[in-house]
Amino acid sequence: MMETANNMQKKSSSLNLADLSYLTFNFVSTIAVTVINKICFSKVDFGFPAALCNIHFLVTLLGVELLYRANKFQKVQVNLWEKNFLVIVLVVGIVTPLNNTSLKLNSIGFYQIFKLLVTPCVVLLEYILDHKTLSRRRSVWLIAVCAFVLVSSGADLDFSAYGTLCASLWVPFAAAYKVQWGRVRRMYQCSTLALMRAVLPYAICVQAAISPIVDPPGHTKSSSH
């Protein structure tokens, strides 16, 4: 009995360590992607948000496909014309170009403040659609994190009118994306990687379709010096 309890305790500790490492990697990679994207827009002078999104998505899809070929997750069968799947494809294809356009036209601090608004919108949307509520403990942590980000972003608030419009449009789309992703994953009872493999090819097509609206002309032409 004692040996079983020790094994369970070791398993729980290893799971907690794995969860912590995943969260740390997600936190660091999110910051890194934001900074690198901003460098692309401001320093490298690659001012094409939707095209940059497709580059990200193609690289991500390649990585997911390699994991699938390595038998790290099971394939999920989806119906493209099923309403919930179609919604997540459209939302994923729209939300990221809006996000990158906001980052391109606004400072990182201003971008982070709008990103901060997504979480309360997710909580509200989950309450409306699925009647989910946050525990008091999670609410306190959410307020603390939001306050920290708000204070740390306060010194960098350069923005433009069009950038603010894109950020304002992005917030509800981002909240819908996070909520709908969870709903679709539960509906198909699949892993996140399996759903990414199913969604990303279609989302790339959506991004390519809206690229002429979001991106300025010229990304298919070579620059002349």
Coordinates of N, CA and C in Angstrom, one line a residue:
M1 N 0.8 -1.2 0.0 CA 0.0 0.0 0.0 C 0.9 1.3 0.0
M2 N 1.9 1.2 0.8 CA 2.8 2.4 0.9 C 3.6 2.6 -0.4
E3 N 4.0 1.4 -1.0 CA 4.7 1.5 -2.3 C 3.8 2.1 -3.4
T4 N 2.5 1.7 -3.4 CA 1.6 2.3 -4.3 C 1.4 3.8 -4.2
A5 N 1.3 4.2 -2.9 CA 1.1 5.6 -2.6 C 2.4 6.4 -3.0
N6 N 3.6 5.8 -2.8 CA 4.8 6.5 -3.2 C 4.9 6.6 -4.8
N7 N 4.4 5.6 -5.5 CA 4.4 5.6 -6.9 C 3.5 6.7 -7.4
M8 N 2.3 6.8 -6.8 CA 1.3 7.8 -7.2 C 1.9 9.2 -6.9
Q9 N 2.6 9.3 -5.8 CA 3.1 10.7 -5.5 C 4.2 11.0 -6.5
K10 N 5.1 10.1 -6.9 CA 6.1 10.3 -7.9 C 5.5 10.7 -9.2
K11 N 4.4 10.0 -9.6 CA 3.7 10.2 -10.9 C 3.1 11.6 -10.9
S12 N 2.5 12.0 -9.7 CA 1.9 13.3 -9.6 C 3.0 14.4 -9.7
S13 N 4.1 14.2 -9.1 CA 5.2 15.2 -9.1 C 5.7 15.3 -10.5
S14 N 5.9 14.2 -11.3 CA 6.4 14.3 -12.6 C 5.4 15.0 -13.5
L15 N 4.1 14.8 -13.3 CA 3.1 15.4 -14.1 C 3.1 16.9 -13.8
N16 N 3.2 17.3 -12.5 CA 3.3 18.7 -12.2 C 4.5 19.4 -12.8
L17 N 5.7 18.7 -12.8 CA 6.9 19.2 -13.4 C 6.7 19.4 -14.9
A18 N 6.0 18.4 -15.6 CA 5.8 18.5 -17.0 C 4.9 19.6 -17.3
D19 N 3.8 19.8 -16.5 CA 2.9 20.9 -16.8 C 3.6 22.3 -16.6
L20 N 4.5 22.4 -15.6 CA 5.2 23.6 -15.4 C 6.1 23.9 -16.6
S21 N 6.8 22.9 -17.1 CA 7.7 23.1 -18.2 C 6.9 23.5 -19.5
Y22 N 5.7 22.9 -19.7 CA 4.9 23.3 -20.8 C 4.4 24.7 -20.7
L23 N 4.0 25.1 -19.5 CA 3.6 26.5 -19.3 C 4.7 27.5 -19.5
T24 N 5.9 27.1 -19.0 CA 7.1 28.0 -19.1 C 7.5 28.1 -20.6
F25 N 7.5 27.0 -21.3 CA 7.8 27.1 -22.8 C 6.8 27.9 -23.5
N26 N 5.5 27.8 -23.2 CA 4.4 28.5 -23.8 C 4.6 30.0 -23.6
F27 N 4.9 30.4 -22.3 CA 5.1 31.8 -21.9 C 6.3 32.4 -22.7
V28 N 7.4 31.7 -22.7 CA 8.6 32.2 -23.3 C 8.4 32.3 -24.8
S29 N 7.9 31.3 -25.4 CA 7.7 31.3 -26.9 C 6.7 32.3 -27.3
T30 N 5.7 32.6 -26.5 CA 4.7 33.6 -26.9 C 5.3 35.0 -26.9
I31 N 6.2 35.3 -25.9 CA 6.9 36.5 -25.9 C 7.9 36.6 -27.1
A32 N 8.6 35.5 -27.3 CA 9.5 35.5 -28.4 C 8.9 35.8 -29.8
V33 N 7.8 35.1 -30.0 CA 7.1 35.3 -31.3 C 6.6 36.7 -31.4
T34 N 6.0 37.3 -30.4 CA 5.6 38.7 -30.4 C 6.7 39.7 -30.7
V35 N 7.9 39.5 -30.1 CA 9.0 40.4 -30.3 C 9.6 40.2 -31.7
I36 N 9.7 38.9 -32.2 CA 10.2 38.6 -33.5 C 9.3 39.2 -34.6
N37 N 8.0 39.1 -34.4 CA 7.0 39.6 -35.3 C 7.2 41.2 -35.4
K38 N 7.3 41.8 -34.2 CA 7.5 43.2 -34.2 C 8.7 43.7 -34.9
I39 N 9.8 42.9 -34.8 CA 11.1 43.2 -35.5 C 10.9 43.1 -37.0
C40 N 10.1 42.0 -37.4 CA 9.8 41.9 -38.8 C 9.1 43.1 -39.4
F41 N 8.2 43.7 -38.6 CA 7.4 44.8 -39.1 C 8.2 46.1 -39.0
S42 N 9.0 46.3 -38.0 CA 9.7 47.6 -37.8 C 11.1 47.7 -38.2
K43 N 11.9 46.6 -38.1 CA 13.3 46.6 -38.4 C 13.6 46.0 -39.8
V44 N 13.0 44.8 -40.1 CA 13.2 44.1 -41.3 C 12.4 44.7 -42.5
D45 N 11.4 45.5 -42.1 CA 10.5 46.1 -43.1 C 9.7 45.1 -43.9
F46 N 9.2 44.1 -43.2 CA 8.3 43.1 -43.8 C 6.9 43.4 -43.3
G47 N 6.2 44.3 -44.0 CA 4.9 44.8 -43.5 C 3.7 44.1 -44.0
F48 N 3.7 42.8 -44.0 CA 2.6 42.0 -44.5 C 2.1 41.0 -43.5
P49 N 1.1 41.5 -42.6 CA 0.7 40.7 -41.5 C 0.1 39.3 -41.9
A50 N -0.8 39.2 -42.9 CA -1.4 38.0 -43.3 C -0.4 37.0 -43.9
A51 N 0.6 37.6 -44.7 CA 1.6 36.7 -45.3 C 2.5 36.1 -44.2
L52 N 2.8 37.0 -43.1 CA 3.6 36.5 -42.0 C 2.9 35.4 -41.2
C53 N 1.6 35.6 -41.1 CA 0.7 34.5 -40.4 C 0.8 33.2 -41.2
N54 N 0.8 33.3 -42.5 CA 0.8 32.0 -43.3 C 2.2 31.4 -43.2
I55 N 3.2 32.2 -43.1 CA 4.6 31.6 -42.8 C 4.6 30.8 -41.5
H56 N 4.0 31.5 -40.5 CA 4.0 30.8 -39.1 C 3.1 29.5 -39.2
F57 N 2.0 29.6 -39.9 CA 1.1 28.5 -39.9 C 1.7 27.3 -40.7
L58 N 2.4 27.6 -41.8 CA 3.0 26.6 -42.6 C 4.1 25.9 -41.8
V59 N 4.9 26.6 -41.1 CA 6.0 26.0 -40.3 C 5.4 25.2 -39.2
T60 N 4.3 25.7 -38.5 CA 3.6 25.0 -37.5 C 3.0 23.7 -38.0
L61 N 2.4 23.8 -39.2 CA 1.7 22.6 -39.8 C 2.8 21.5 -40.1
L62 N 4.0 22.0 -40.6 CA 5.0 21.0 -40.9 C 5.5 20.3 -39.6
G63 N 5.6 21.1 -38.5 CA 6.0 20.4 -37.2 C 4.9 19.5 -36.7
V64 N 3.6 19.9 -36.9 CA 2.5 19.0 -36.4 C 2.5 17.7 -37.3
E65 N 2.7 17.9 -38.6 CA 2.7 16.7 -39.5 C 3.9 15.7 -39.1
L66 N 5.0 16.3 -38.8 CA 6.1 15.4 -38.4 C 5.8 14.6 -37.1
L67 N 5.1 15.3 -36.2 CA 4.7 14.6 -34.9 C 3.7 13.5 -35.3
Y68 N 2.8 13.8 -36.2 CA 1.8 12.8 -36.6 C 2.5 11.6 -37.3
R69 N 3.5 11.9 -38.1 CA 4.2 10.8 -38.8 C 5.0 10.0 -37.7
A70 N 5.3 10.6 -36.6 CA 6.0 9.9 -35.5 C 5.1 9.2 -34.6
N71 N 3.8 9.2 -34.9 CA 2.8 8.5 -34.1 C 2.6 9.1 -32.7
K72 N 2.7 10.4 -32.6 CA 2.6 11.1 -31.3 C 1.1 11.4 -31.0
F73 N 0.2 11.4 -32.0 CA -1.2 11.6 -31.8 C -2.0 10.9 -32.9
Q74 N -3.3 10.7 -32.6 CA -4.2 10.1 -33.5 C -4.9 11.1 -34.5
K75 N -5.1 10.7 -35.7 CA -5.8 11.6 -36.7 C -7.2 11.7 -36.3
V76 N -7.8 12.8 -36.5 CA -9.2 13.0 -36.3 C -10.0 13.3 -37.6
Q77 N -11.1 12.6 -37.7 CA -11.9 12.8 -38.9 C -12.9 13.9 -38.7
V78 N -12.9 14.9 -39.6 CA -13.8 16.1 -39.4 C -14.6 16.3 -40.7
N79 N -15.7 17.0 -40.5 CA -16.6 17.4 -41.6 C -16.4 18.9 -41.8
L80 N -15.8 19.3 -42.9 CA -15.6 20.7 -43.1 C -16.8 21.5 -43.1
W81 N -18.0 20.9 -43.5 CA -19.2 21.7 -43.6 C -20.0 21.6 -42.4
E82 N -19.5 21.0 -41.3 CA -20.2 21.0 -40.0 C -20.0 22.4 -39.4
K83 N -21.1 22.9 -38.9 CA -21.1 24.3 -38.5 C -20.0 24.7 -37.5
N84 N -19.8 23.9 -36.5 CA -18.8 24.3 -35.5 C -17.4 24.2 -36.0
F85 N -17.1 23.2 -36.9 CA -15.8 23.2 -37.5 C -15.5 24.3 -38.5
L86 N -16.6 24.6 -39.3 CA -16.4 25.7 -40.2 C -16.2 27.1 -39.5
V87 N -16.9 27.2 -38.4 CA -16.7 28.5 -37.6 C -15.2 28.6 -37.1
I88 N -14.7 27.5 -36.6 CA -13.3 27.6 -36.0 C -12.3 27.8 -37.2
V89 N -12.5 27.2 -38.3 CA -11.6 27.5 -39.5 C -11.7 29.0 -39.8
L90 N -12.8 29.6 -39.9 CA -13.0 31.0 -40.3 C -12.4 31.9 -39.2
V91 N -12.6 31.6 -38.0 CA -12.1 32.4 -36.9 C -10.6 32.3 -36.8
V92 N -10.0 31.1 -36.9 CA -8.6 31.0 -36.9 C -7.9 31.7 -38.1
G93 N -8.6 31.7 -39.2 CA -8.1 32.3 -40.4 C -8.1 33.8 -40.4
I94 N -9.1 34.4 -39.6 CA -9.2 35.8 -39.5 C -8.5 36.4 -38.3
V95 N -8.5 35.7 -37.2 CA -8.0 36.3 -35.9 C -6.5 36.6 -35.9
T96 N -5.7 35.8 -36.5 CA -4.3 36.0 -36.5 C -3.8 37.1 -37.4
P97 N -4.3 37.3 -38.6 CA -4.0 38.5 -39.4 C -4.4 39.8 -38.7
L98 N -5.5 39.8 -38.0 CA -5.9 41.0 -37.2 C -5.0 41.3 -36.1
N99 N -4.5 40.2 -35.4 CA -3.6 40.3 -34.3 C -2.3 40.9 -34.8
N100 N -1.8 40.4 -35.9 CA -0.5 40.9 -36.5 C -0.6 42.3 -37.0
T101 N -1.7 42.6 -37.6 CA -1.9 44.0 -38.0 C -1.9 45.0 -36.9
S102 N -2.6 44.6 -35.8 CA -2.5 45.4 -34.5 C -1.1 45.6 -34.0
L103 N -0.3 44.5 -34.1 CA 1.1 44.5 -33.6 C 1.9 45.4 -34.5
K104 N 1.6 45.3 -35.8 CA 2.4 46.1 -36.8 C 2.1 47.6 -36.6
L105 N 0.9 48.0 -36.3 CA 0.6 49.5 -36.3 C 0.6 50.1 -34.9
N106 N 0.7 49.3 -33.9 CA 0.7 49.8 -32.5 C 2.0 49.3 -31.8
S107 N 2.3 49.9 -30.7 CA 3.4 49.5 -29.9 C 3.1 48.2 -29.2
I108 N 4.2 47.5 -28.7 CA 4.0 46.2 -28.0 C 3.1 46.5 -26.7
G109 N 3.4 47.6 -26.0 CA 2.6 47.8 -24.8 C 1.1 48.0 -25.1
F110 N 0.8 48.8 -26.1 CA -0.6 49.0 -26.5 C -1.2 47.7 -26.9
Y111 N -0.5 46.9 -27.7 CA -0.9 45.6 -28.2 C -1.2 44.6 -27.0
Q112 N -0.3 44.7 -26.0 CA -0.5 43.8 -24.8 C -1.8 44.2 -24.0
I113 N -2.1 45.5 -23.9 CA -3.3 45.9 -23.2 C -4.5 45.3 -23.9
F114 N -4.6 45.4 -25.2 CA -5.7 44.8 -25.9 C -5.8 43.3 -25.7
K115 N -4.6 42.7 -25.7 CA -4.5 41.2 -25.5 C -5.0 40.9 -24.2
L116 N -4.8 41.8 -23.2 CA -5.3 41.6 -21.8 C -6.8 41.5 -21.8
L117 N -7.5 42.2 -22.7 CA -9.0 42.2 -22.7 C -9.6 40.9 -23.2
V118 N -8.8 40.1 -23.8 CA -9.3 38.8 -24.4 C -9.8 37.9 -23.3
T119 N -9.0 37.8 -22.2 CA -9.3 36.8 -21.1 C -10.7 37.1 -20.5
P120 N -11.0 38.4 -20.1 CA -12.3 38.7 -19.5 C -13.4 38.4 -20.6
C121 N -13.1 38.6 -21.8 CA -14.1 38.3 -22.9 C -14.4 36.8 -23.0
V122 N -13.3 36.0 -22.8 CA -13.4 34.5 -22.8 C -14.3 34.1 -21.7
V123 N -14.0 34.6 -20.5 CA -14.8 34.3 -19.3 C -16.3 34.6 -19.5
L124 N -16.6 35.8 -20.1 CA -17.9 36.2 -20.3 C -18.6 35.3 -21.4
L125 N -17.9 35.0 -22.5 CA -18.4 34.2 -23.5 C -18.7 32.8 -23.1
E126 N -17.8 32.2 -22.3 CA -18.0 30.9 -21.7 C -19.2 30.8 -20.8
Y127 N -19.4 31.9 -20.1 CA -20.6 32.0 -19.2 C -21.9 32.0 -20.0
I128 N -21.9 32.8 -21.1 CA -23.1 33.0 -21.9 C -23.4 31.7 -22.7
L129 N -22.3 31.0 -23.2 CA -22.6 29.9 -24.1 C -22.6 28.6 -23.3
D130 N -21.8 28.4 -22.3 CA -21.7 27.1 -21.6 C -22.0 27.2 -20.1
H131 N -22.3 28.4 -19.6 CA -22.7 28.6 -18.2 C -21.5 28.3 -17.3
K132 N -20.3 28.5 -17.8 CA -19.1 28.2 -16.9 C -18.8 29.5 -16.1
T133 N -18.3 29.3 -14.9 CA -18.0 30.4 -14.0 C -16.6 30.1 -13.5
L134 N -15.8 31.2 -13.1 CA -14.5 31.1 -12.5 C -14.6 30.9 -11.0
S135 N -13.7 30.1 -10.4 CA -13.7 30.1 -9.0 C -13.1 31.4 -8.4
R136 N -13.3 31.6 -7.2 CA -12.8 32.9 -6.6 C -11.3 32.9 -6.7
R137 N -10.6 31.8 -6.5 CA -9.1 31.7 -6.5 C -8.6 32.1 -7.9
R138 N -9.2 31.5 -8.9 CA -8.8 31.9 -10.3 C -9.1 33.3 -10.6
S139 N -10.2 33.8 -10.1 CA -10.6 35.2 -10.4 C -9.5 36.1 -9.8
V140 N -9.0 35.8 -8.6 CA -8.0 36.7 -7.9 C -6.7 36.6 -8.7
W141 N -6.3 35.4 -9.2 CA -5.1 35.3 -10.0 C -5.3 36.0 -11.3
L142 N -6.4 36.0 -11.9 CA -6.7 36.7 -13.2 C -6.5 38.2 -13.0
I143 N -7.1 38.7 -11.9 CA -7.0 40.1 -11.7 C -5.6 40.5 -11.4
A144 N -4.8 39.7 -10.7 CA -3.4 40.0 -10.4 C -2.6 40.1 -11.6
V145 N -2.7 39.0 -12.5 CA -2.0 39.0 -13.7 C -2.3 40.2 -14.6
C146 N -3.6 40.5 -14.8 CA -4.0 41.6 -15.6 C -3.4 42.9 -15.1
A147 N -3.4 43.1 -13.8 CA -2.9 44.3 -13.2 C -1.4 44.4 -13.5
F148 N -0.7 43.3 -13.4 CA 0.8 43.3 -13.6 C 1.1 43.7 -15.1
V149 N 0.3 43.0 -16.0 CA 0.6 43.3 -17.4 C 0.2 44.8 -17.7
L150 N -0.9 45.3 -17.1 CA -1.3 46.7 -17.4 C -0.3 47.7 -16.9
V151 N 0.3 47.4 -15.7 CA 1.3 48.3 -15.2 C 2.6 48.3 -16.0
S152 N 3.0 47.1 -16.4 CA 4.3 46.9 -17.1 C 4.2 47.4 -18.5
S153 N 2.9 47.5 -19.1 CA 2.8 48.0 -20.5 C 2.5 49.5 -20.5
G154 N 2.3 50.1 -19.4 CA 1.9 51.5 -19.4 C 2.8 52.5 -20.0
A155 N 4.1 52.2 -20.1 CA 5.1 53.2 -20.6 C 5.2 53.1 -22.1
D156 N 4.6 52.2 -22.7 CA 4.8 52.0 -24.2 C 3.4 52.0 -24.9
L157 N 2.8 53.2 -25.1 CA 1.5 53.2 -25.6 C 1.3 54.0 -26.9
D158 N 2.2 53.7 -27.9 CA 2.1 54.3 -29.2 C 1.0 53.5 -30.0
F159 N 0.1 54.2 -30.7 CA -0.9 53.5 -31.4 C -1.4 54.4 -32.6
S160 N -2.1 53.8 -33.5 CA -2.7 54.5 -34.6 C -4.2 54.2 -34.6
A161 N -4.9 55.0 -35.4 CA -6.4 54.9 -35.5 C -6.7 53.5 -36.1
Y162 N -6.1 53.2 -37.2 CA -6.4 51.9 -37.9 C -5.9 50.8 -37.1
G163 N -4.8 50.9 -36.4 CA -4.3 49.9 -35.5 C -5.2 49.6 -34.4
T164 N -5.8 50.7 -33.8 CA -6.8 50.5 -32.7 C -8.0 49.8 -33.2
L165 N -8.5 50.2 -34.4 CA -9.6 49.5 -35.0 C -9.4 48.0 -35.1
C166 N -8.2 47.6 -35.7 CA -7.9 46.2 -35.8 C -7.8 45.5 -34.5
A167 N -7.2 46.2 -33.5 CA -7.1 45.6 -32.1 C -8.5 45.4 -31.5
S168 N -9.4 46.4 -31.8 CA -10.8 46.3 -31.2 C -11.6 45.2 -31.9
L169 N -11.4 45.0 -33.2 CA -12.0 43.9 -33.9 C -11.4 42.5 -33.5
W170 N -10.1 42.5 -33.2 CA -9.4 41.3 -32.8 C -9.9 40.7 -31.5
V171 N -10.2 41.5 -30.5 CA -10.5 41.1 -29.2 C -11.7 40.1 -29.2
P172 N -12.9 40.4 -29.8 CA -14.0 39.5 -29.8 C -13.7 38.2 -30.6
F173 N -12.9 38.4 -31.7 CA -12.6 37.2 -32.5 C -11.6 36.3 -31.8
A174 N -10.7 36.9 -31.0 CA -9.8 36.1 -30.2 C -10.5 35.3 -29.1
A175 N -11.4 36.0 -28.5 CA -12.2 35.3 -27.4 C -13.1 34.2 -28.0
A176 N -13.7 34.4 -29.2 CA -14.5 33.4 -29.9 C -13.6 32.2 -30.3
Y177 N -12.4 32.5 -30.7 CA -11.4 31.5 -31.1 C -11.1 30.6 -30.0
K178 N -10.8 31.1 -28.8 CA -10.4 30.3 -27.7 C -11.6 29.5 -27.2
V179 N -12.8 30.0 -27.2 CA -13.9 29.3 -26.7 C -14.3 28.2 -27.7
Q180 N -14.4 28.6 -29.0 CA -14.8 27.7 -30.0 C -13.8 26.5 -30.2
W181 N -12.5 26.8 -30.0 CA -11.5 25.7 -30.1 C -11.8 24.7 -29.1
G182 N -12.0 25.1 -27.8 CA -12.3 24.1 -26.8 C -13.6 23.3 -27.1
R183 N -14.6 24.0 -27.6 CA -15.9 23.3 -27.9 C -15.7 22.3 -29.0
V184 N -15.0 22.6 -30.0 CA -14.7 21.7 -31.1 C -13.9 20.5 -30.7
R185 N -12.9 20.8 -29.9 CA -12.0 19.7 -29.4 C -12.8 18.7 -28.6
R186 N -13.7 19.2 -27.7 CA -14.5 18.4 -26.9 C -15.5 17.6 -27.8
M187 N -16.0 18.3 -28.8 CA -17.0 17.6 -29.7 C -16.4 16.4 -30.5
Y188 N -15.1 16.6 -30.9 CA -14.5 15.5 -31.6 C -13.7 14.6 -30.7
Q189 N -13.6 15.0 -29.4 CA -12.8 14.2 -28.4 C -11.4 13.9 -29.0
C190 N -10.7 15.0 -29.4 CA -9.4 14.8 -29.9 C -8.4 15.6 -29.2
S191 N -7.1 15.4 -29.5 CA -6.0 16.2 -28.9 C -5.9 17.6 -29.6
T192 N -5.2 18.5 -29.0 CA -5.0 19.8 -29.6 C -4.2 19.7 -30.9
L193 N -3.2 18.8 -30.9 CA -2.4 18.6 -32.1 C -3.2 18.0 -33.3
A194 N -4.1 17.1 -33.0 CA -5.0 16.5 -34.0 C -5.9 17.6 -34.6
L195 N -6.4 18.4 -33.8 CA -7.3 19.5 -34.3 C -6.5 20.5 -35.1
M196 N -5.3 20.8 -34.6 CA -4.4 21.7 -35.4 C -4.2 21.2 -36.8
R197 N -3.9 19.9 -36.9 CA -3.6 19.3 -38.2 C -4.9 19.3 -39.1
A198 N -6.0 19.3 -38.5 CA -7.3 19.3 -39.3 C -7.6 20.8 -39.7
V199 N -7.4 21.7 -38.8 CA -7.8 23.1 -39.0 C -6.9 24.0 -39.9
L200 N -5.6 23.8 -39.6 CA -4.6 24.7 -40.2 C -4.6 24.8 -41.7
P201 N -4.7 23.7 -42.4 CA -4.7 23.8 -43.9 C -5.8 24.7 -44.4
Y202 N -7.0 24.6 -43.8 CA -8.1 25.4 -44.3 C -8.0 26.9 -43.8
A203 N -7.4 27.0 -42.6 CA -7.2 28.4 -42.1 C -6.2 29.1 -42.9
I204 N -5.2 28.4 -43.4 CA -4.2 29.0 -44.3 C -4.9 29.5 -45.6
C205 N -5.8 28.8 -46.1 CA -6.6 29.2 -47.3 C -7.4 30.5 -47.0
V206 N -8.0 30.5 -45.8 CA -8.7 31.7 -45.4 C -7.8 32.9 -45.3
Q207 N -6.6 32.8 -44.7 CA -5.7 33.8 -44.6 C -5.2 34.3 -46.0
A208 N -5.0 33.4 -46.9 CA -4.5 33.7 -48.2 C -5.6 34.5 -48.9
A209 N -6.9 34.2 -48.7 CA -8.0 34.9 -49.3 C -8.2 36.3 -48.8
I210 N -7.9 36.5 -47.5 CA -8.0 37.9 -47.0 C -6.8 38.7 -47.0
S211 N -5.7 38.1 -47.5 CA -4.4 38.8 -47.6 C -4.5 40.1 -48.4
P212 N -5.2 40.1 -49.6 CA -5.3 41.3 -50.3 C -6.0 42.5 -49.6
I213 N -6.8 42.1 -48.6 CA -7.5 43.1 -47.8 C -6.6 43.6 -46.7
V214 N -5.9 42.7 -46.0 CA -5.1 43.1 -44.9 C -3.7 43.6 -45.2
D215 N -3.1 42.9 -46.2 CA -1.7 43.3 -46.6 C -1.6 44.4 -47.6
P216 N -0.6 45.2 -47.5 CA -0.4 46.3 -48.5 C 0.1 45.6 -49.8
P217 N -0.1 46.2 -51.0 CA 0.4 45.6 -52.2 C 1.9 45.5 -52.2
G218 N 2.5 44.5 -52.8 CA 3.9 44.5 -53.0 C 4.6 43.2 -52.5
H219 N 3.9 42.4 -51.7 CA 4.7 41.3 -51.1 C 5.0 40.2 -52.1
T220 N 4.4 40.2 -53.3 CA 4.8 39.3 -54.3 C 5.8 39.8 -55.3
K221 N 6.2 41.1 -55.0 CA 7.2 41.7 -55.9 C 8.6 41.8 -55.2
S222 N 9.6 41.7 -56.0 CA 10.9 41.9 -55.4 C 11.2 43.4 -55.2
S223 N 11.8 43.8 -54.1 CA 12.1 45.2 -53.9 C 13.3 45.7 -54.8
S224 N 13.1 46.8 -55.3 CA 14.2 47.4 -56.2 C 15.0 48.4 -55.4
H225 N 16.3 48.4 -55.7 CA 17.2 49.3 -55.0 C 17.9 50.1 -56.0

